[in-house]
Short mmCIF file of C-alpha atoms and ligand atoms in Angstrom, two decimals:
data_model
loop_
_atom_site.label_atom_id
_atom_site.label_comp_id
_atom_site.label_asym_id
_atom_site.label_seq_id
_atom_site.Cartn_x
_atom_site.Cartn_y
_atom_site.Cartn_z
CA UNK A 1 20.26 -1.81 -7.99
CA UNK A 2 18.75 -5.15 -9.06
CA UNK A 3 16.53 -3.29 -11.52
CA UNK A 4 19.53 -1.35 -12.84
CA UNK A 5 21.30 -4.68 -13.31
CA UNK A 6 18.27 -6.23 -15.00
CA UNK A 7 17.99 -3.36 -17.47
CA UNK A 8 21.53 -4.18 -18.65
CA UNK A 9 20.35 -7.58 -19.87
CA UNK A 10 16.76 -7.19 -21.09
CA UNK A 11 15.63 -5.28 -24.15
CA UNK A 12 12.21 -4.37 -22.81
CA UNK A 13 11.66 -1.26 -20.77
CA UNK A 14 10.66 -2.15 -17.22
CA UNK A 15 7.34 -0.44 -16.57
CA UNK A 16 5.81 -2.32 -13.59
CA UNK A 17 7.06 -3.61 -10.27
CA UNK A 18 4.86 -5.76 -8.04
CA UNK A 19 5.63 -5.12 -4.38
CA UNK A 20 3.95 -5.98 -1.10
CA UNK A 21 2.07 -2.99 0.27
CA UNK A 22 -1.01 -2.58 2.41
CA UNK A 23 -2.03 -0.20 5.20
CA UNK A 24 -0.46 -2.68 7.64
CA UNK A 25 2.61 -3.33 5.52
CA UNK A 26 4.18 0.03 4.78
CA UNK A 27 7.93 -0.55 5.05
CA UNK A 28 8.77 1.22 1.80
CA UNK A 29 6.82 4.31 2.91
CA UNK A 30 7.99 4.24 6.57
CA UNK A 31 11.67 4.42 5.66
CA UNK A 32 11.23 7.71 3.82
CA UNK A 33 9.06 9.27 6.52
CA UNK A 34 11.50 8.34 9.29
CA UNK A 35 14.71 8.84 7.37
CA UNK A 36 17.94 9.29 9.32
CA UNK A 37 16.44 8.41 12.70
CA UNK A 38 17.64 5.77 15.15
CA UNK A 39 14.40 3.83 15.12
CA UNK A 40 13.37 0.63 13.37
CA UNK A 41 10.98 2.18 10.78
CA UNK A 42 13.85 4.26 9.41
CA UNK A 43 15.70 1.15 8.26
CA UNK A 44 15.88 1.14 4.47
CA UNK A 45 15.25 -2.52 3.65
CA UNK A 46 14.54 -2.16 -0.06
CA UNK A 47 17.15 0.18 -1.54
CA UNK A 48 14.62 3.06 -1.73
CA UNK A 49 12.50 1.11 -4.19
CA UNK A 50 9.56 3.52 -3.92
CA UNK A 51 11.64 6.57 -4.80
CA UNK A 52 13.52 4.64 -7.49
CA UNK A 53 10.34 3.47 -9.23
CA UNK A 54 8.89 6.97 -9.21
CA UNK A 55 12.06 8.46 -10.68
CA UNK A 56 12.15 5.79 -13.41
CA UNK A 57 8.40 5.93 -14.22
CA UNK A 58 7.96 2.32 -13.09
CA UNK A 59 4.40 1.79 -11.86
CA UNK A 60 4.23 -0.01 -8.52
CA UNK A 61 1.52 -2.66 -8.30
CA UNK A 62 0.92 -3.39 -4.61
CA UNK A 63 -0.02 -7.02 -3.98
CA UNK A 64 -1.97 -8.26 -0.97
CA UNK A 65 -3.55 -4.85 -0.31
CA UNK A 66 -5.82 -6.33 2.41
CA UNK A 67 -3.35 -8.68 4.08
CA UNK A 68 -1.19 -8.17 7.15
CA UNK A 69 2.13 -9.92 7.74
CA UNK A 70 3.14 -12.38 5.08
CA UNK A 71 -0.34 -13.64 4.04
CA UNK A 72 -1.39 -13.90 7.70
CA UNK A 73 -4.92 -12.75 7.02
CA UNK A 74 -7.11 -9.78 6.19
CA UNK A 75 -6.79 -6.80 8.55
CA UNK A 76 -10.29 -5.49 7.79
CA UNK A 77 -12.88 -6.47 10.41
CA UNK A 78 -10.07 -8.23 12.26
CA UNK A 79 -10.09 -7.89 16.06
CA UNK A 80 -6.28 -7.69 16.05
CA UNK A 81 -6.60 -4.16 14.60
CA UNK A 82 -9.35 -2.41 16.60
CA UNK A 83 -8.10 1.16 16.26
CA UNK A 84 -7.42 0.80 12.54
CA UNK A 85 -10.83 -0.69 11.82
CA UNK A 86 -12.58 1.97 13.87
CA UNK A 87 -10.84 4.67 11.82
CA UNK A 88 -11.42 2.98 8.44
CA UNK A 89 -15.08 2.27 9.23
CA UNK A 90 -15.71 5.87 10.33
CA UNK A 91 -14.23 7.25 7.09
CA UNK A 92 -16.08 4.62 5.04
CA UNK A 93 -19.39 5.57 6.66
CA UNK A 94 -18.75 9.28 6.08
CA UNK A 95 -18.01 8.68 2.38
CA UNK A 96 -20.74 6.06 1.86
CA UNK A 97 -18.42 3.27 0.70
CA UNK A 98 -17.30 -0.11 2.04
CA UNK A 99 -14.21 -0.50 4.21
CA UNK A 100 -12.53 -2.33 1.32
CA UNK A 101 -12.83 0.83 -0.80
CA UNK A 102 -11.05 2.84 1.90
CA UNK A 103 -8.19 0.32 2.03
CA UNK A 104 -7.72 0.73 -1.73
CA UNK A 105 -8.29 4.51 -1.68
CA UNK A 106 -5.47 4.76 0.87
CA UNK A 107 -3.07 3.23 -1.67
CA UNK A 108 -4.45 5.28 -4.58
CA UNK A 109 -3.98 8.53 -2.63
CA UNK A 110 -0.21 8.10 -2.63
CA UNK A 111 1.40 10.34 -5.28
CA UNK A 112 3.20 7.35 -6.85
CA UNK A 113 -0.08 6.54 -8.69
CA UNK A 114 0.08 2.86 -7.78
CA UNK A 115 -2.15 0.11 -9.19
CA UNK A 116 -3.29 -2.26 -6.41
CA UNK A 117 -3.71 -5.94 -7.32
CA UNK A 118 -6.62 -7.49 -5.46
CA UNK A 119 -7.11 -11.22 -5.08
CA UNK A 120 -10.81 -11.51 -4.26
CA UNK A 121 -12.95 -14.10 -6.01
CA UNK A 122 -16.12 -12.40 -4.80
CA UNK A 123 -17.77 -10.16 -7.46
CA UNK A 124 -19.72 -8.09 -4.91
CA UNK A 125 -16.56 -7.40 -2.95
CA UNK A 126 -14.78 -6.44 -6.15
CA UNK A 127 -17.53 -3.95 -7.06
CA UNK A 128 -17.39 -2.42 -3.58
CA UNK A 129 -13.61 -2.03 -3.81
CA UNK A 130 -13.90 -0.25 -7.16
CA UNK A 131 -15.73 2.61 -5.43
CA UNK A 132 -12.25 3.64 -4.31
CA UNK A 133 -11.91 5.31 -7.72
CA UNK A 134 -14.89 7.57 -6.97
CA UNK A 135 -13.52 9.04 -3.76
CA UNK A 136 -10.34 10.71 -2.62
CA UNK A 137 -8.94 10.69 0.89
CA UNK A 138 -7.75 13.97 2.35
CA UNK A 139 -4.16 14.14 3.58
CA UNK A 140 -5.54 14.28 7.12
CA UNK A 141 -7.50 11.05 6.55
CA UNK A 142 -4.49 9.37 4.92
CA UNK A 143 -2.26 10.13 7.90
CA UNK A 144 -4.97 9.26 10.44
CA UNK A 145 -5.23 5.78 8.86
CA UNK A 146 -1.43 5.47 8.80
CA UNK A 147 -1.25 6.30 12.52
CA UNK A 148 -4.21 4.05 13.40
CA UNK A 149 -2.26 1.14 11.90
CA UNK A 150 0.30 1.65 14.67
CA UNK A 151 2.80 3.76 12.75
CA UNK A 152 4.45 6.81 14.21
CA UNK A 153 5.32 10.14 12.65
CA UNK A 154 8.60 11.85 13.59
N1 NAP B 1 4.32 -10.42 -7.63
C1 NAP B 1 4.28 -11.02 -6.46
O1 NAP B 1 5.32 -11.29 -5.82
C2 NAP B 1 2.96 -11.38 -5.85
C3 NAP B 1 2.93 -11.91 -4.56
C4 NAP B 1 1.70 -12.20 -4.00
C5 NAP B 1 0.54 -11.98 -4.73
N2 NAP B 1 0.60 -11.48 -6.00
C6 NAP B 1 -0.62 -11.24 -6.78
O2 NAP B 1 -1.42 -10.33 -6.06
C7 NAP B 1 -2.76 -10.83 -6.01
C8 NAP B 1 -3.39 -10.30 -4.76
O3 NAP B 1 -2.81 -10.88 -3.60
P1 NAP B 1 -3.75 -11.39 -2.44
O4 NAP B 1 -4.72 -12.37 -2.99
O5 NAP B 1 -2.90 -11.80 -1.28
O6 NAP B 1 -4.55 -10.00 -2.13
P2 NAP B 1 -5.71 -9.51 -1.22
O7 NAP B 1 -6.69 -8.85 -2.12
O8 NAP B 1 -5.09 -8.70 -0.11
O9 NAP B 1 -6.36 -10.78 -0.53
C9 NAP B 1 -7.41 -11.49 -1.16
C10 NAP B 1 -7.87 -12.63 -0.29
O10 NAP B 1 -8.42 -12.12 0.94
C11 NAP B 1 -9.74 -12.65 1.08
N3 NAP B 1 -10.62 -11.73 1.84
C12 NAP B 1 -11.30 -12.04 2.97
N4 NAP B 1 -11.97 -11.00 3.42
C13 NAP B 1 -11.70 -9.99 2.58
C14 NAP B 1 -12.12 -8.63 2.56
N5 NAP B 1 -12.92 -8.10 3.48
N6 NAP B 1 -11.66 -7.86 1.57
C15 NAP B 1 -10.84 -8.35 0.62
N7 NAP B 1 -10.39 -9.64 0.58
C16 NAP B 1 -10.84 -10.45 1.57
C17 NAP B 1 -10.21 -12.91 -0.31
O11 NAP B 1 -11.25 -13.86 -0.23
P3 NAP B 1 -12.52 -13.79 -1.24
O12 NAP B 1 -12.05 -14.36 -2.52
O13 NAP B 1 -13.53 -14.61 -0.55
O14 NAP B 1 -12.94 -12.34 -1.36
C18 NAP B 1 -8.94 -13.44 -0.95
O15 NAP B 1 -8.74 -14.80 -0.59
C19 NAP B 1 -2.62 -12.36 -6.09
O16 NAP B 1 -3.77 -12.94 -6.62
C20 NAP B 1 -1.41 -12.50 -7.00
O17 NAP B 1 -1.84 -12.52 -8.36
C21 NAP B 1 1.79 -11.16 -6.57
#
C-alpha cells in the first residue's frame, strides 16, 4: 500500500524495490508458503510485497544476500549454520562452483527474477559469485537449501 500511495505522488514509474532477502532471511517467501496456518512463518509482515512487486513488474533487488539477522554476519562457513553449510557445500562441489555462487543461485532461481545486490569489496569473491549465472538449481535443490536453513514446509 505504501507503493500505491507513492505512485500517487511521483511521476516516475517505480521499477525496482530493494528488500532484505537471503537464504536465512526469507520472511517474504515464508508467508506465501505457509499461508493461512497458525504458525509464525505464516505471518504476513510486509503486505505481500513479493506478490505485489511481481504483479506490478517491479524488480526486487535483494540486499545482504549473504547476511543473517540484521547485518549479524555472513552465514556461509559459519558454525552457527552447520546443516545449511553442509547442504550448500555439497551442491557447490557437485556443480563446481563456490558456495557464494550457490547462495546467489538460490535467489536467482526464484521466478520473480530478482537482482541480488552484493556488498563484497573482494574481486575474486565477486568473480566466484558471478558463476551463479552459469548454473541453475533444480527445484529439489532449492527446497533442500530452504529446509536446511531451518525452514519448514506445510
Ligand atoms: N536499500 C536498502 O535498504 C539497503 C540496505 C542494506 C544494504 N543495501 C545495499 O546492499 C548492498 C549489499 O549489502 P551487504 O553489504 O550487507 O551484502 P552482502 O553481500 O550480504 O555482505 C557483504 C559483506 O560480507 C562480507 N563477507 C565476508 N565473507 C563473505 C563471503 N564468504 N561471501 C560474501 N561476502 C562476505 C564482505 O566482505 P568482503 O568485502 O571482504 O568480501 C562484505 O563486507 C550494500 O552495499 C548496500 O549498497 C541496501
